[in-house]
CSV table of C-alpha atoms in Angstrom, one decimal:
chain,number,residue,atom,x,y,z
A,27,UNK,CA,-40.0,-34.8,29.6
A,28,UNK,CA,-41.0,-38.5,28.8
A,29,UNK,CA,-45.1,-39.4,28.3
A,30,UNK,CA,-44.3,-41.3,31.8
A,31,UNK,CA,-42.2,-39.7,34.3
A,32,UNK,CA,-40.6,-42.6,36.6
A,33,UNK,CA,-40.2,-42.6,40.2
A,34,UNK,CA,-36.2,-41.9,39.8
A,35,UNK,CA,-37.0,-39.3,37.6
A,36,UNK,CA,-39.9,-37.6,39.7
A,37,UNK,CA,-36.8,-37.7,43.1
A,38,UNK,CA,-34.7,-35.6,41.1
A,39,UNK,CA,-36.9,-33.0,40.1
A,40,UNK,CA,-37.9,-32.8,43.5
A,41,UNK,CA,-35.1,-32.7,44.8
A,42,UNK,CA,-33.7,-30.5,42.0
A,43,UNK,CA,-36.7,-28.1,42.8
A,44,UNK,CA,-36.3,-27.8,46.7
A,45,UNK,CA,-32.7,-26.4,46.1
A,46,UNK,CA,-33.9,-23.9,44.2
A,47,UNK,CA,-37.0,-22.7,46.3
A,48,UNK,CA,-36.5,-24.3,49.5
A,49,UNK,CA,-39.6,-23.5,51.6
A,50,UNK,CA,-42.7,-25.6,52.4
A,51,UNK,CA,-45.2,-26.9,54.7
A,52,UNK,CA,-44.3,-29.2,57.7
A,53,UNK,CA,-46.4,-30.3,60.3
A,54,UNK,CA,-47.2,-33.6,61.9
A,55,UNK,CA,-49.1,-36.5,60.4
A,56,UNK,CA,-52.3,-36.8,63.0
A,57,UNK,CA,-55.6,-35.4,62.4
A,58,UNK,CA,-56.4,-31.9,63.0
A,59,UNK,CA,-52.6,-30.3,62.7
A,60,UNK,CA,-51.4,-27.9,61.2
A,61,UNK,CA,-48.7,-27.4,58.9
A,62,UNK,CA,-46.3,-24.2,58.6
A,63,UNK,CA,-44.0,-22.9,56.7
A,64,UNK,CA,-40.2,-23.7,56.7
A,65,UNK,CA,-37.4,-23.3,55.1
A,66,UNK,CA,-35.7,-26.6,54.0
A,67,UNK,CA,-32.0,-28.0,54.2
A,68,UNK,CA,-31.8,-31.1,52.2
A,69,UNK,CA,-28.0,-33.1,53.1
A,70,UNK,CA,-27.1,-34.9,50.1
A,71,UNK,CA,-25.5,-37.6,51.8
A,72,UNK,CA,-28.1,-38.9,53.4
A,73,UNK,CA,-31.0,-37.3,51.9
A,74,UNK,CA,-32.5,-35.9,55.2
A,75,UNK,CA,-34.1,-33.1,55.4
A,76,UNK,CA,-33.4,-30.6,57.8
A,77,UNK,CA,-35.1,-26.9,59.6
A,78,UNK,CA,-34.2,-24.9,61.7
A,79,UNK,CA,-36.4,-23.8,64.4
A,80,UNK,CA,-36.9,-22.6,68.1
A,81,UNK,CA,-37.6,-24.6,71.0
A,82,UNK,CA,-40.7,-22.9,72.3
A,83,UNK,CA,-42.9,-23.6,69.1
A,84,UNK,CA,-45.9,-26.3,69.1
A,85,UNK,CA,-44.1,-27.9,66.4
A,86,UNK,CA,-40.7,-28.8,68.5
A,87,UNK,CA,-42.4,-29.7,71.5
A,88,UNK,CA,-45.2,-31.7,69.6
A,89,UNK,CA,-42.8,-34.0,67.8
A,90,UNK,CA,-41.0,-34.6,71.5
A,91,UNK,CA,-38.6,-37.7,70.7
A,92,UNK,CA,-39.9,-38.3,67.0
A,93,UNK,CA,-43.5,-38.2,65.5
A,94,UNK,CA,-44.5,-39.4,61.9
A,95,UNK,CA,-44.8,-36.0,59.4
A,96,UNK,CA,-45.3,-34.7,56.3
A,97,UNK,CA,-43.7,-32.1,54.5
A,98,UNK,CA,-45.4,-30.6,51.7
A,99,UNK,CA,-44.0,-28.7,48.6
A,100,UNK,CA,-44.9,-26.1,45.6
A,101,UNK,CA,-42.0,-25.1,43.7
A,102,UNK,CA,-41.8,-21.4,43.5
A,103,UNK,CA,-41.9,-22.1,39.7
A,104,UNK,CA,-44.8,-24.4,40.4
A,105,UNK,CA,-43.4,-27.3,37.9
A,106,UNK,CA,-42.8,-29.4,40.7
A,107,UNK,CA,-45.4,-30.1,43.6
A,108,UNK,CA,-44.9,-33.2,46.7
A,109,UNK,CA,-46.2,-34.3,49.5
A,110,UNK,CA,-43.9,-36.7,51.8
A,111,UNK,CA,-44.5,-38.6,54.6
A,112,UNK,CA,-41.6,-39.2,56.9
A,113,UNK,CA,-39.9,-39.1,60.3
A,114,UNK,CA,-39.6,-36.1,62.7
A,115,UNK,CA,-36.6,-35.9,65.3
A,116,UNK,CA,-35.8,-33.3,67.2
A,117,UNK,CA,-31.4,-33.1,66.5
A,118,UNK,CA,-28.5,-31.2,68.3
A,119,UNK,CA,-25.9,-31.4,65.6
A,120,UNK,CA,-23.6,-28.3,65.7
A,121,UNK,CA,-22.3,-29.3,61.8
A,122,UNK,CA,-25.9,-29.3,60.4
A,123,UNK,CA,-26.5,-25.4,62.2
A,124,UNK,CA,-23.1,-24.2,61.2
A,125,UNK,CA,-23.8,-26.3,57.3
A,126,UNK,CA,-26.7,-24.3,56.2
A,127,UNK,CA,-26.2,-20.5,58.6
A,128,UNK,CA,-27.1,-18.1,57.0
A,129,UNK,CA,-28.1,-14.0,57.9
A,130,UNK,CA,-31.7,-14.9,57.0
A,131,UNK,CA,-31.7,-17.2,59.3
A,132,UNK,CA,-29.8,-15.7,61.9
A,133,UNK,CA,-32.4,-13.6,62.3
A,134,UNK,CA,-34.5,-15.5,63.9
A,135,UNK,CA,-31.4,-16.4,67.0
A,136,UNK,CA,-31.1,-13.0,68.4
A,137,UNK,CA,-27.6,-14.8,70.3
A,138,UNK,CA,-26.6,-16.3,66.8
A,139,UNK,CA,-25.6,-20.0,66.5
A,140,UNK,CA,-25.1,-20.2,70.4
A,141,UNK,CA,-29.2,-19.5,71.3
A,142,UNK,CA,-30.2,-21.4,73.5
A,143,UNK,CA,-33.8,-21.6,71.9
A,144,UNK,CA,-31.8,-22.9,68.3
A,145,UNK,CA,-33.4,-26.6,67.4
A,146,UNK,CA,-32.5,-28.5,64.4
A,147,UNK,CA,-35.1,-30.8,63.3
A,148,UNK,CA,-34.4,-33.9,60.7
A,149,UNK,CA,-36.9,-34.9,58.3
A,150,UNK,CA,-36.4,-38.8,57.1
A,151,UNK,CA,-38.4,-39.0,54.0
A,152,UNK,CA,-40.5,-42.2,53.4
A,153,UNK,CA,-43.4,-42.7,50.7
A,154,UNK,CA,-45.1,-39.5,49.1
A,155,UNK,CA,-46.6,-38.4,45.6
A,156,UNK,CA,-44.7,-36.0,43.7
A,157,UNK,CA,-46.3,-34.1,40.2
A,158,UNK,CA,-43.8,-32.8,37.6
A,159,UNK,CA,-45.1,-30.4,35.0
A,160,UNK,CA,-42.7,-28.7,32.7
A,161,UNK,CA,-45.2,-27.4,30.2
A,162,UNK,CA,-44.9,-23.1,32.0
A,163,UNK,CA,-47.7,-20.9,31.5
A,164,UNK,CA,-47.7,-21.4,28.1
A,165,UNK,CA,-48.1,-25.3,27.8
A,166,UNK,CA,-50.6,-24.8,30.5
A,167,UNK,CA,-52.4,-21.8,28.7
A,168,UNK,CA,-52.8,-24.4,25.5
A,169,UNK,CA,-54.0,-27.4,27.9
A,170,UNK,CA,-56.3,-25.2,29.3
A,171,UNK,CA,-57.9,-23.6,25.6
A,172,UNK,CA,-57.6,-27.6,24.1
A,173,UNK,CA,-59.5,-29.4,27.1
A,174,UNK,CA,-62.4,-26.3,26.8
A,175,UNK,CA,-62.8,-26.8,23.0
A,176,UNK,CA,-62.3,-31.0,23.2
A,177,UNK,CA,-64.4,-31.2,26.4
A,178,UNK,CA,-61.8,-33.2,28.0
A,179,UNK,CA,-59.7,-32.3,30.6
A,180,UNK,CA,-56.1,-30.7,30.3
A,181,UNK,CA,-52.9,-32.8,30.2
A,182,UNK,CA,-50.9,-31.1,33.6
A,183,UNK,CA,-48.3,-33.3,33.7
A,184,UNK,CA,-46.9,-36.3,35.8
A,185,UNK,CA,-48.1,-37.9,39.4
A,186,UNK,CA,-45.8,-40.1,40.6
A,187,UNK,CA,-45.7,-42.5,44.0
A,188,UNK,CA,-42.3,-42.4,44.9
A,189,UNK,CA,-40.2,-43.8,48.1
A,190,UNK,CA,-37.6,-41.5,49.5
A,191,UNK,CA,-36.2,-43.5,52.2
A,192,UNK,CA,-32.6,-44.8,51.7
């Protein structure tokens, strides 16, 4: 990877990452709220995110017609770590349910793709800060061992503002 990862560069490892390891923290952007976990549907074409979830959570009916949000990330591989800011609408799409069904998620709709509890919510990424490290546990063992015996601090890689909104 480059000295200086750039914001273009920093979006595709993201988004490279979250296909890979798709679960993360959403919850709405306001003091005091908390996020959970969710599993995450990016759709390439317009580079939403979306989640499934139920109707009768605090998450669905606290974003009622749209709330600001953030989703937060750690790749399972921890190279790649984000926090975005972005838009939260609650969607009745029947293309993005049947897109992305799966039996892991199934299981969760006891009636299937037809539950009446089944929400889709769309996540429109704006601003956030992503950090790329591809250095594994070895590069990081190294940093680690060089920053002790330099008494400076380790090199962990890459932070980078970037905008997601198309």
């Amino acid at each position: 990877m480059a000295d200086h990862l750039s914001p273009a560069d920093a979006e595709t490892e993201f988004w490279k990452h979250l296909k890979k390891s798709n679960t993360g923290m959403l919850g709405l952007d306001r003091p005091g709220y908390h996020s959970q976990p969710m599993t995450a549907f990016r759709d390439e074409e317009t580079d939403t995110i979306w989640f499934y979830t139920r109707d009768d959570t605090d998450l669905v009916r606290d974003v009622g017609t749209g709330a600001t949000a953030m989703f937060t990330y750690a790749a399972k591989d921890q190279h790649v770590f984000a926090c975005i800011h972005g838009t939260l609408t609650r969607e009745n799409d029947r293309q993005k349910v049947d897109k992305w069904w799966n039996p892991v998620v199934a299981a969760w709709y006891p009636e299937g793709k037809d539950d009446p509890h089944l929400v889709m919510l769309k996540f429109a990424p704006g601003d956030g800060r992503v950090w790329v490290s591809d250095k594994g546990a070895f590069g990081f063992a190294y940093e680690v061992l060089k920053a002790n015996v330099t008494r400076t601090t380790p090199d962990s890689g890459d932070v980078v503002d970037v905008d997601l909104a198309h």
